[in-house]
mmCIF file of C-alpha atoms in Angstrom:
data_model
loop_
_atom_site.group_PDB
_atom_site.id
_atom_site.type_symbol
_atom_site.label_atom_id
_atom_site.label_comp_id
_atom_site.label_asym_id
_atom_site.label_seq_id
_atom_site.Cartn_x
_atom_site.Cartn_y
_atom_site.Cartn_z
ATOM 1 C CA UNK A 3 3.358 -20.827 -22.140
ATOM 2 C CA UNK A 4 1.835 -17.708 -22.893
ATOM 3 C CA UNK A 5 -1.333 -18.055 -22.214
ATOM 4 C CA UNK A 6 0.083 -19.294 -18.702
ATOM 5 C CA UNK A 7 1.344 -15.779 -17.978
ATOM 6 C CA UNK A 8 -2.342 -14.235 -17.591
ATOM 7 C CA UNK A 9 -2.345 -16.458 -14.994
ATOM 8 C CA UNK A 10 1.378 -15.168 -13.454
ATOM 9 C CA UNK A 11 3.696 -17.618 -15.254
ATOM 10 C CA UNK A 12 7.355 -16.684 -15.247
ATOM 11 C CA UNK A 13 10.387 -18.157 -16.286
ATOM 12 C CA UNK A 14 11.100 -18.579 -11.877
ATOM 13 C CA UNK A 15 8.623 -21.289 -12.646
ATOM 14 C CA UNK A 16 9.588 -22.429 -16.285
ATOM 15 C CA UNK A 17 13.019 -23.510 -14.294
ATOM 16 C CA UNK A 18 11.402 -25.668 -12.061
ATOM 17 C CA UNK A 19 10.132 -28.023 -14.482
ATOM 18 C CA UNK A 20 11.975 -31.416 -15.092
ATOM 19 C CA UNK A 21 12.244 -32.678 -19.082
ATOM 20 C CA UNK A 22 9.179 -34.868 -19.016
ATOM 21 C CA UNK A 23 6.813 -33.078 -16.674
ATOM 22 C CA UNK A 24 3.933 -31.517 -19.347
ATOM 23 C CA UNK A 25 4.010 -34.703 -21.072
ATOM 24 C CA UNK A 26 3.113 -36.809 -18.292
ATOM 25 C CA UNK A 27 1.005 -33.803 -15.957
ATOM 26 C CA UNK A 28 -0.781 -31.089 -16.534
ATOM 27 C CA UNK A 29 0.235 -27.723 -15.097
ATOM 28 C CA UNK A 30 -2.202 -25.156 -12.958
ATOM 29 C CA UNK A 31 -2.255 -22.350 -10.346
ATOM 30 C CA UNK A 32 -4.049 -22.990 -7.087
ATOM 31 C CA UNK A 33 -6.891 -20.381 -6.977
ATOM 32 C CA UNK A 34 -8.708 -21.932 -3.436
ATOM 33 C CA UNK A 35 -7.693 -24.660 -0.763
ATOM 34 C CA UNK A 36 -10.466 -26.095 0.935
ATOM 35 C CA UNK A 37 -10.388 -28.001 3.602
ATOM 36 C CA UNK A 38 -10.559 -31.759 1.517
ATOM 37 C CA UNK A 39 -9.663 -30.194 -1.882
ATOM 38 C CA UNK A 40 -8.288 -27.866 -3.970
ATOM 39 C CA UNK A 41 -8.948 -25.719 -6.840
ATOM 40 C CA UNK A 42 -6.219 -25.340 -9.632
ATOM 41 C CA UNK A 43 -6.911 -23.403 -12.773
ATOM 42 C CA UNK A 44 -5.600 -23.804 -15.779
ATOM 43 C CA UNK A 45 -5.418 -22.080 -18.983
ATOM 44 C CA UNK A 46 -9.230 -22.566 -20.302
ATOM 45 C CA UNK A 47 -10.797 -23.744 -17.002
ATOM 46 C CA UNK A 48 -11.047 -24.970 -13.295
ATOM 47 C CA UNK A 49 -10.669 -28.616 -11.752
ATOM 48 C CA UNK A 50 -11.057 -29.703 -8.609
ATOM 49 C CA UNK A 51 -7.594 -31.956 -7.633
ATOM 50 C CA UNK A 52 -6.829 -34.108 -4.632
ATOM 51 C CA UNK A 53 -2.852 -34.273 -3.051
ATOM 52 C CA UNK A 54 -1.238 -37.768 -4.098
ATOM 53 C CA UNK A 55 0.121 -39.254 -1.422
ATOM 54 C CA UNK A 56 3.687 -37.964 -1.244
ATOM 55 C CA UNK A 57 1.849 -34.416 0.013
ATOM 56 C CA UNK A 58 -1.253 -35.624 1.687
ATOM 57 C CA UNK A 59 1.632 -36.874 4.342
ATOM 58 C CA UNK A 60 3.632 -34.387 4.101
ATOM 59 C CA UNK A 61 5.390 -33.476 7.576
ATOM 60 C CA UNK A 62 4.894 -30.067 7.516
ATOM 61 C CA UNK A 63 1.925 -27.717 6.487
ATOM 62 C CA UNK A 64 4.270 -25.762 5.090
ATOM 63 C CA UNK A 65 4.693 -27.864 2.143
ATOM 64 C CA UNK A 66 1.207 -28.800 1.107
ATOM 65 C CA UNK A 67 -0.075 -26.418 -1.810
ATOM 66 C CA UNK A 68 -1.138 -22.819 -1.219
ATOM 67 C CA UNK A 69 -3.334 -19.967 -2.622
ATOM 68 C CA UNK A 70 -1.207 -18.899 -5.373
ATOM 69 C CA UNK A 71 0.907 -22.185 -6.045
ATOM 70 C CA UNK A 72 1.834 -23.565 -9.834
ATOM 71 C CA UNK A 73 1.318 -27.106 -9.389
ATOM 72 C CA UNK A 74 1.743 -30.609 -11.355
ATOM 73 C CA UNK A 75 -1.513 -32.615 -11.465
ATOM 74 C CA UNK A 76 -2.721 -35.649 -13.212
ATOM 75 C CA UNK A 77 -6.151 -36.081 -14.486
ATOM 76 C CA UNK A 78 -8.139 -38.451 -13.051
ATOM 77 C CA UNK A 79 -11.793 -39.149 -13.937
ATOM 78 C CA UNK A 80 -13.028 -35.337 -13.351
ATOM 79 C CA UNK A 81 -10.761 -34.662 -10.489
ATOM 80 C CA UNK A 82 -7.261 -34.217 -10.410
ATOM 81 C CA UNK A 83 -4.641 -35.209 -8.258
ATOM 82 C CA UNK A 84 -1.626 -33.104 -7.284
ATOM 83 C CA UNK A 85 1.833 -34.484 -7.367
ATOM 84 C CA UNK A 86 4.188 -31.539 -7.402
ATOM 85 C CA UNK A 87 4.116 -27.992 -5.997
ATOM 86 C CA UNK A 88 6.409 -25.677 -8.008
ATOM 87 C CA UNK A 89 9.034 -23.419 -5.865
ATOM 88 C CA UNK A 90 7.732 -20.332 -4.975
ATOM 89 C CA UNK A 91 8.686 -17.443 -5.983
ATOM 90 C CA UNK A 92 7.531 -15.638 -3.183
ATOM 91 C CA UNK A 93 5.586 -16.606 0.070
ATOM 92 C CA UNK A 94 3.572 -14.833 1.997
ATOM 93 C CA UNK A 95 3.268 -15.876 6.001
ATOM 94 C CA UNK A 96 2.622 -14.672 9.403
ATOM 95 C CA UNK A 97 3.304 -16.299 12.387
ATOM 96 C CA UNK A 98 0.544 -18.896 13.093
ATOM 97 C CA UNK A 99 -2.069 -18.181 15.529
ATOM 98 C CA UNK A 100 -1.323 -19.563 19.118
ATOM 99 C CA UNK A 101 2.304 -20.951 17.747
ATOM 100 C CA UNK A 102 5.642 -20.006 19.090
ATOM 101 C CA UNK A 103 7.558 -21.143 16.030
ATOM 102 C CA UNK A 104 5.309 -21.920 13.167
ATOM 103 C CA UNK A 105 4.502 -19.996 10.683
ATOM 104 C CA UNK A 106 0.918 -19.578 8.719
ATOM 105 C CA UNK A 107 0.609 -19.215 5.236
ATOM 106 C CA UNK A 108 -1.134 -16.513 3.256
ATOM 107 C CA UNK A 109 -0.079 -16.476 -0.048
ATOM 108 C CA UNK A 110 2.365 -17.429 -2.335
ATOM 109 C CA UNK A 111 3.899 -16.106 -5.771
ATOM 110 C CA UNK A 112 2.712 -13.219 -5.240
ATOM 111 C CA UNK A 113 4.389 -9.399 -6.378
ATOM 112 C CA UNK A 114 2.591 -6.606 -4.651
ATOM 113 C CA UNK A 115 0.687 -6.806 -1.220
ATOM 114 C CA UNK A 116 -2.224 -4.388 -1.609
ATOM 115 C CA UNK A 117 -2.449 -2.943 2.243
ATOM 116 C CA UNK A 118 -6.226 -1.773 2.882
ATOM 117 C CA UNK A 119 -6.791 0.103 6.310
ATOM 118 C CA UNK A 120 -9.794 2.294 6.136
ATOM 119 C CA UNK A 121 -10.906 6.104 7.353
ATOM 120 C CA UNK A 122 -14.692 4.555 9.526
ATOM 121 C CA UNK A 123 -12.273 1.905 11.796
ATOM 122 C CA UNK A 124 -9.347 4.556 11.908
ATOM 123 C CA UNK A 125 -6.137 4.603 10.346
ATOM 124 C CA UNK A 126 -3.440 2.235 12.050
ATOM 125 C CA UNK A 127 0.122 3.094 11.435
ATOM 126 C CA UNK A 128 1.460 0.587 14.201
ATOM 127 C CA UNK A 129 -0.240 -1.947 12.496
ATOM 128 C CA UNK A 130 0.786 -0.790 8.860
ATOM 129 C CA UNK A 131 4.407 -0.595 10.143
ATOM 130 C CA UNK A 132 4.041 -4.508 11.284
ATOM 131 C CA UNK A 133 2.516 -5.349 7.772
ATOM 132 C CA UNK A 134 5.193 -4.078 5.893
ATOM 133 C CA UNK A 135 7.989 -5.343 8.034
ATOM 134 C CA UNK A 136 6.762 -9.200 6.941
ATOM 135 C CA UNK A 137 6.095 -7.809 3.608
ATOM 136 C CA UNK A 138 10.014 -7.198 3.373
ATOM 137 C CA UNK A 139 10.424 -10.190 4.649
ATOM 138 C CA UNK A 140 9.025 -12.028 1.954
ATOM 139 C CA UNK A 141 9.892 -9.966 -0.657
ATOM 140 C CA UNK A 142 6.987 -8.388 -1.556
ATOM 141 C CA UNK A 143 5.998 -4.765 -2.600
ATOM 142 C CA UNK A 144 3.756 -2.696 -0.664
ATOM 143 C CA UNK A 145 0.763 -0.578 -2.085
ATOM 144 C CA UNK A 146 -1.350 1.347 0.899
ATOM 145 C CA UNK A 147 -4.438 1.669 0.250
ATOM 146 C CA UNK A 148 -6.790 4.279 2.575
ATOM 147 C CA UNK A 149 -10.257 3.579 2.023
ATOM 148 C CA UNK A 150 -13.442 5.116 2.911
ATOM 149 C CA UNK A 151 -12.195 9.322 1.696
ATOM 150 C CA UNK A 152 -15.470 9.812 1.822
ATOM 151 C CA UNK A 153 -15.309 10.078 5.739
ATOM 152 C CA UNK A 154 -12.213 12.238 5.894
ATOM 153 C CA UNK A 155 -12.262 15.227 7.736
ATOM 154 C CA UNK A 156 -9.242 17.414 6.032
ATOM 155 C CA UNK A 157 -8.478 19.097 9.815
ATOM 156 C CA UNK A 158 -8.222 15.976 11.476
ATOM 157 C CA UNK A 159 -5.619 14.202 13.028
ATOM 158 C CA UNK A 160 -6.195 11.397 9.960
ATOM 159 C CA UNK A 161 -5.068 13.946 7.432
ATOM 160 C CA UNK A 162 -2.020 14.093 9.020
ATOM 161 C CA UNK A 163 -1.620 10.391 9.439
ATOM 162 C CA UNK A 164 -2.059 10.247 5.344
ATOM 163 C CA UNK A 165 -0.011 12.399 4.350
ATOM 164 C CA UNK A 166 3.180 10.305 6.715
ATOM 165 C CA UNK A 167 1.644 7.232 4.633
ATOM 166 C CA UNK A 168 1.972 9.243 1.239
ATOM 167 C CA UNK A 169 5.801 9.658 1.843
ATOM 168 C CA UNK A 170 6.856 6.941 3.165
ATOM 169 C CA UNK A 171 4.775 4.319 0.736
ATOM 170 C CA UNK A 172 2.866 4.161 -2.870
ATOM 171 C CA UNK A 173 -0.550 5.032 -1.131
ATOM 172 C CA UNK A 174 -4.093 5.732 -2.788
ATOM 173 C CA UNK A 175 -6.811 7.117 -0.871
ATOM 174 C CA UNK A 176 -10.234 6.027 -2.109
ATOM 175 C CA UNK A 177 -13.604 4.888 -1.851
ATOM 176 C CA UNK A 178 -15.506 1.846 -2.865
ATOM 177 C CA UNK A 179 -18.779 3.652 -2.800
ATOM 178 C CA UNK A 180 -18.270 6.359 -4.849
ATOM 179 C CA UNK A 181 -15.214 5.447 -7.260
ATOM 180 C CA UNK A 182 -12.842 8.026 -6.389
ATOM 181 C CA UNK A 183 -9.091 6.535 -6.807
ATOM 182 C CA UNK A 184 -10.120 3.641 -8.143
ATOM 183 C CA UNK A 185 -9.588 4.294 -11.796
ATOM 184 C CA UNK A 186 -5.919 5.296 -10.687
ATOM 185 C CA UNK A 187 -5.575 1.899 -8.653
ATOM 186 C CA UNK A 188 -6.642 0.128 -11.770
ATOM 187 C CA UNK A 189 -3.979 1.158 -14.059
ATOM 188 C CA UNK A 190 -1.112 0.540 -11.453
ATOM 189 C CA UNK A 191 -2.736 -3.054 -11.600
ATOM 190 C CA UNK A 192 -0.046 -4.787 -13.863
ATOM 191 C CA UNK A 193 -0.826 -7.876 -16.335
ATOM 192 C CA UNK A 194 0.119 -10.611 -15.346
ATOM 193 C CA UNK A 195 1.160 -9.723 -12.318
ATOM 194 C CA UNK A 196 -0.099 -11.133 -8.114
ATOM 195 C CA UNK A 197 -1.774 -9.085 -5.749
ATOM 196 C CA UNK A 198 -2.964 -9.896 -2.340
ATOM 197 C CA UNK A 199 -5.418 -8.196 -0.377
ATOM 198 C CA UNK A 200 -4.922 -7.308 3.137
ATOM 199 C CA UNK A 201 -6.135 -5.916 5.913
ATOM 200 C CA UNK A 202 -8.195 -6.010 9.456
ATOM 201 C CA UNK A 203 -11.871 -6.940 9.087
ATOM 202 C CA UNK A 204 -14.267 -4.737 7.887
ATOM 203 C CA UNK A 205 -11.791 -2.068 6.481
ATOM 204 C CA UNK A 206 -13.624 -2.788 3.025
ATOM 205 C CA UNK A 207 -11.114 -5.512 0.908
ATOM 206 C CA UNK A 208 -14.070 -7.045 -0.642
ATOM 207 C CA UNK A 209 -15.902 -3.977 -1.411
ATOM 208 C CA UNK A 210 -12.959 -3.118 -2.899
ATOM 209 C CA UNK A 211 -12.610 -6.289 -4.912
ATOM 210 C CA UNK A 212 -16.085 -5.681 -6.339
ATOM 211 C CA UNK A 213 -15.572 -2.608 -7.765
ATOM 212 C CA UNK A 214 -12.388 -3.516 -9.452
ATOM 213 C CA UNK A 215 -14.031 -6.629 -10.720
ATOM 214 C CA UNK A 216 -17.318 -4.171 -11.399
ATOM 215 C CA UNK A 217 -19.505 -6.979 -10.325
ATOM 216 C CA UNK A 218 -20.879 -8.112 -6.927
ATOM 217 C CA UNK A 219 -19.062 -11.511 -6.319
ATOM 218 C CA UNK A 220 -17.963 -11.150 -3.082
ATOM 219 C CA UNK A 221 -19.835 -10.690 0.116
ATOM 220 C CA UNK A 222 -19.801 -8.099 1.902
ATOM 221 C CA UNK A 223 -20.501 -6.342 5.488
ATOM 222 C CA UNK A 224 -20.277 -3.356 7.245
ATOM 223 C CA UNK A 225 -18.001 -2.083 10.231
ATOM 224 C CA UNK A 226 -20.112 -2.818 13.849
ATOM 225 C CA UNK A 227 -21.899 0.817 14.968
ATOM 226 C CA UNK A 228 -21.262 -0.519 18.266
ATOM 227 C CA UNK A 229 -17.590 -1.839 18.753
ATOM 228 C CA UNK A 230 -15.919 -0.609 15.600
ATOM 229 C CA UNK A 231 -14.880 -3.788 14.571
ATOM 230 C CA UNK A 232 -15.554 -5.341 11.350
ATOM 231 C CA UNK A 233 -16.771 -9.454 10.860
ATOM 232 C CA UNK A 234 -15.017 -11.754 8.572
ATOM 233 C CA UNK A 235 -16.955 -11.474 5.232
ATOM 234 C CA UNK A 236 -14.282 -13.730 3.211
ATOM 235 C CA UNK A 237 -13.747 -16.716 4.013
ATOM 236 C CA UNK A 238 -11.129 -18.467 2.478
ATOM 237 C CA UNK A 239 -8.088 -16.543 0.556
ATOM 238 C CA UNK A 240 -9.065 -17.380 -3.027
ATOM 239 C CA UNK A 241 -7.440 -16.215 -6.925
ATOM 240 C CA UNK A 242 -9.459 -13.961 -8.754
ATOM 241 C CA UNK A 243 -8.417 -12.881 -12.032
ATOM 242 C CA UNK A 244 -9.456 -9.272 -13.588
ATOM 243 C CA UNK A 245 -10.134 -9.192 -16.863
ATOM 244 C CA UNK A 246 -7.244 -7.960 -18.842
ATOM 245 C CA UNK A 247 -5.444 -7.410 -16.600
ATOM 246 C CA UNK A 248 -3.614 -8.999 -13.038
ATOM 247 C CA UNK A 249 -4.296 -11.496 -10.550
ATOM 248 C CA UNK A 250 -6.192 -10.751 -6.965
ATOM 249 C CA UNK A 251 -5.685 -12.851 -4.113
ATOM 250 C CA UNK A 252 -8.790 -12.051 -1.963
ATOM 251 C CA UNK A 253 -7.601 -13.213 2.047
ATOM 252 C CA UNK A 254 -9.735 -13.091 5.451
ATOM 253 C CA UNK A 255 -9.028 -10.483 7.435
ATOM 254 C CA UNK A 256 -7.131 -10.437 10.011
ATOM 255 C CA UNK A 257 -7.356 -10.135 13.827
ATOM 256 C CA UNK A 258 -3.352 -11.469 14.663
ATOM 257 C CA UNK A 259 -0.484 -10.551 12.247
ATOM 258 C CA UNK A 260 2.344 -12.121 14.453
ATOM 259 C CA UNK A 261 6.325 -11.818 12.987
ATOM 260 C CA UNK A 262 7.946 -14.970 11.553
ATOM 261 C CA UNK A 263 10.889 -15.178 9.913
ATOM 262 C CA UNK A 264 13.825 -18.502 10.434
ATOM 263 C CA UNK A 265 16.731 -16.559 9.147
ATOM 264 C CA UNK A 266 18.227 -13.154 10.469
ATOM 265 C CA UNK A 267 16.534 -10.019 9.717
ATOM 266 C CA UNK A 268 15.805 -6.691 11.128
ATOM 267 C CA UNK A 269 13.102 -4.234 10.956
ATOM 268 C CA UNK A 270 14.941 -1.669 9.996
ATOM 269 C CA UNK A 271 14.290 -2.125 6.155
ATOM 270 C CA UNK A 272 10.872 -1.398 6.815
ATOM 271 C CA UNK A 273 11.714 1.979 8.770
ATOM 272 C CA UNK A 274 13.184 3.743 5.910
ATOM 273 C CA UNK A 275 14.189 7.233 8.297
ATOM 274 C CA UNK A 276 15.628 4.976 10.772
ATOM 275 C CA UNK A 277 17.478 2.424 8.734
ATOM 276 C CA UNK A 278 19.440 6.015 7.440
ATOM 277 C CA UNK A 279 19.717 7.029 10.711
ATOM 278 C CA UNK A 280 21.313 3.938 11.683
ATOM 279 C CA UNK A 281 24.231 4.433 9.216
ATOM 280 C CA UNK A 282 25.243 7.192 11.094
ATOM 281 C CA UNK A 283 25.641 5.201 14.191
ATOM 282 C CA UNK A 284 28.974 4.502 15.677
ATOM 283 C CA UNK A 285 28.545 1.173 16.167
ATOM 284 C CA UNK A 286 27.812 -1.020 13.411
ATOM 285 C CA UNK A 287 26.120 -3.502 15.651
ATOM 286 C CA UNK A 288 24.291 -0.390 17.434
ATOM 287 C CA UNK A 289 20.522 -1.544 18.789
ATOM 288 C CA UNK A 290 19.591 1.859 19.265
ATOM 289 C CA UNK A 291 18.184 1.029 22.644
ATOM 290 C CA UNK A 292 20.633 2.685 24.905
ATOM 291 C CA UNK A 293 24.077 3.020 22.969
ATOM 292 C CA UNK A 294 25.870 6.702 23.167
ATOM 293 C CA UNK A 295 26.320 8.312 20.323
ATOM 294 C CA UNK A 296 23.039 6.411 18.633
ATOM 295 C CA UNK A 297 21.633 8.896 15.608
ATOM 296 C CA UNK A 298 18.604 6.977 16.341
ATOM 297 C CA UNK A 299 18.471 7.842 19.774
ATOM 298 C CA UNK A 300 19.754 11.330 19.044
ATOM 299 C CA UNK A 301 17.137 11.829 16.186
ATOM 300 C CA UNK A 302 13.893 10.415 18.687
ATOM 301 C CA UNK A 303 15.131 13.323 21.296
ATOM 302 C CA UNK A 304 15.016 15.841 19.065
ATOM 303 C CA UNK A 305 11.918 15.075 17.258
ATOM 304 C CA UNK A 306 12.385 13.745 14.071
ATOM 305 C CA UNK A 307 11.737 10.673 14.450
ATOM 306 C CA UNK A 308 8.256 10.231 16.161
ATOM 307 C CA UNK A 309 8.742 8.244 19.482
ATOM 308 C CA UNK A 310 5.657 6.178 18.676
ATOM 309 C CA UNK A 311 7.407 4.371 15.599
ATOM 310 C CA UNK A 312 10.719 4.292 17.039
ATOM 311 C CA UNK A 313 8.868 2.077 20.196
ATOM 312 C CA UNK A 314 7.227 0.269 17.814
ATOM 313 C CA UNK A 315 10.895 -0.683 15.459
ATOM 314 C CA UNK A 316 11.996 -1.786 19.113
ATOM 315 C CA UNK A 317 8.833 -3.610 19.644
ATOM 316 C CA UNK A 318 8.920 -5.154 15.891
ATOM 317 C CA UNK A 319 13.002 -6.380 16.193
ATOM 318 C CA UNK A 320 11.888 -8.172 19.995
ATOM 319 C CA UNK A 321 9.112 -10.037 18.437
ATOM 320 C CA UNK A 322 11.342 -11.336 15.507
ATOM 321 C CA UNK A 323 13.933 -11.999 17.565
ATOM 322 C CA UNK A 324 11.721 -13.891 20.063
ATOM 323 C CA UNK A 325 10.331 -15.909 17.072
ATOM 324 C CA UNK A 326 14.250 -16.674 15.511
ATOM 325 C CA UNK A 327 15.040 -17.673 19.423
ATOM 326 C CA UNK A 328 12.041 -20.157 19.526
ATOM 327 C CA UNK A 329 12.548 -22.158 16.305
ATOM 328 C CA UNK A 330 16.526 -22.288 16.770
ATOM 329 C CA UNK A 331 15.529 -23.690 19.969
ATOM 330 C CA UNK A 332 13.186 -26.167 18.448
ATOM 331 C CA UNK A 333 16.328 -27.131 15.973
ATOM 332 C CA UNK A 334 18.741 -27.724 18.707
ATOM 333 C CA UNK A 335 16.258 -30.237 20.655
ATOM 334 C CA UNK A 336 15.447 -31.902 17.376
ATOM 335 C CA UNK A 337 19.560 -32.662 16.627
ATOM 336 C CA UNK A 338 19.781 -33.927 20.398
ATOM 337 C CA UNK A 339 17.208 -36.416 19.900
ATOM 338 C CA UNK A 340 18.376 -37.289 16.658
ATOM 339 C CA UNK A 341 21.492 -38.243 18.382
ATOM 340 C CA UNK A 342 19.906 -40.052 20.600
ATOM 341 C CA UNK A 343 17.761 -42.080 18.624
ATOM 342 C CA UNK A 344 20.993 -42.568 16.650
ATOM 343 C CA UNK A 345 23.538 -43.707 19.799
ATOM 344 C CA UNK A 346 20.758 -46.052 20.604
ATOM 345 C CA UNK A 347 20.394 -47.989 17.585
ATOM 346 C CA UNK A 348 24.321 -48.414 17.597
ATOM 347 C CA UNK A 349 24.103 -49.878 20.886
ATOM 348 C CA UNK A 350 21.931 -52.498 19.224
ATOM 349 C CA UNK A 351 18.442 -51.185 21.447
ATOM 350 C CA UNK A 352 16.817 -52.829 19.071
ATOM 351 C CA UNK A 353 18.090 -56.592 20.081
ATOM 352 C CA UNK A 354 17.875 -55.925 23.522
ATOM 353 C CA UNK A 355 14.842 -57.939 25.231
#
């Protein structure tokens, strides 16, 4: 198995495994999903596999292998076909596009999220706050990453912007042009270890990619002159290992990050200040919306905590909530019609003419 663990085997994985699996399948990582196939690598090379049937009709999406899965496959001809996706370790998600209750994919297995936002769009620290919210969600470490120094202006309002992201995250300003902060990127780059990109288009994920992988692989384009927006240069999320060292999921940008999460869970662990704050509330339930004697509330009126970011925790714990609401509805009309379906088939509906 050790030669598995360039590739981000762990013993999560190693658990999974029933007593006759690697004698009757072979054993891979998912590295792209296309739309009729998928790529798995394994440890000396890459096969395109096919789902068996058991997946390929799968109920939900949500099972069917991912970027980043360790999956069983059998050989067949010069294909393989996949009969087994491991338990992940981690996953990834958002919530999906135009959905009230499903949620989207983006990764799986993976350790650290990479963050990219970049100085030519302008830094976003709304939309950093909403990253790293589902990032706790799943799990999953955080590394900023501010690209484009080249373009900062040291009395501007983005200097001051940085230096919140410094202390609050592990954040590395650089630049993809010129090399500065990537060398000290690199060696925080564990063996071994999963990384996803992520970001808005254009911020520079796949110019950033190249020069870690110090060749031109990916595609790349440039942020509009016009709108300030950046195109979609990658594609499809795909695996990309670095040589000697960890594993880089490369993933579209993207224009929607919605909230998803089934269970209970509040934004505060992504709002470090405020989560402290909150201990100091006198209710333990306290939504820090309108309660007396709030520290939240107390700390926003005085200053230390900057109104923007406390409006956007509020905004953050609506939309989760909104989400949780939506899919506990969905549950509850499911069980009803189960019921149904079952009262009618003890009334013998099916006899009836």
């Amino acid at each position: 198995m050790k030669s598995l663990q360039t590739l981000g085997w762990s013993s999560h994985f190693e658990s999974d495994l029933r007593p006759d699996d690697l004698t009757n399948f072979s054993l891979g990582r998912v590295t792209q999903v296309n739309k009729t196939n998928f790529l798995v690598r394994n440890t000396s090379k890459t096969i395109t596999c096919e789902l068996a049937g058991n997946l390929l009709y799968a109920q939900d999406e949500f099972d069917h292998p991912k970027t980043g899965d360790w999956v069983l496959y059998m050989p067949y001809s010069e294909l393989g076909i996949i009969t087994r996706v491991l338990k992940r370790n981690t996953c990834l998600y958002r919530k999906k596009p135009g959905s009230f209750d499903s949620k989207q994919v983006l990764a799986s297995n993976i350790d650290y999220a990479i963050v990219v936002q970049c100085l030519e769009i302008g830094i976003n620290l709304r939309r950093l706050e909403r990253s790293i919210v589902q990032l706790k969600i799943a799990n999953i470490e955080p590394i900023v990453v501010i690209n484009k120094s080249d373009l900062l202006d040291k009395s501007s309002s983005q200097s001051a912007e940085i230096e919140e992201i410094k202390n609050k995250y592990t954040c590395f300003l650089l630049s993809a042009k010129s090399g500065e902060g990537l060398m000290e990127l690199r060696t925080t780059i564990e063996a071994g270890k999963s990384y996803v990109l992520i970001g808005a288009s254009g911020v520079g994920k796949s110019s950033l990619l190249n020069s870690l992988l110090d060749i031109e692989e990916q595609k790349t384009s440039s942020i509009s002159s016009s709108s300030q927006k950046g195109t979609h240069t990658t594609t499809s999320r795909e695996l990309i290992l670095l040589s000697g060292s960890g594993i880089i999921i490369d993933t579209p940008g993207t224009r929607e990050f919605g909230l998803a999460h089934d269970g209970e869970f509040s934004a505060d662990s992504a709002f470090n200040q405020i989560a402290s704050l909150a201990e100091q509330c006198k209710y333990h339930n306290c939504t820090h919306e309108n309660e007396s004697d709030c520290a939240v509330i107390a700390a926003v009126e005085e200053a230390v905590v900057p109104k923007a970011e406390y409006l956007n925790f509020l905004k953050l714990n609506k939309e989760l909530e909104h989400y949780q609401s939506n899919v506990q509805e969905r549950k509850n009309k499911g069980k009803k019609l189960s019921k149904i379906i079952r009262n009618m088939k003890k009334s013998g509906y099916k006899d009836r003419k």
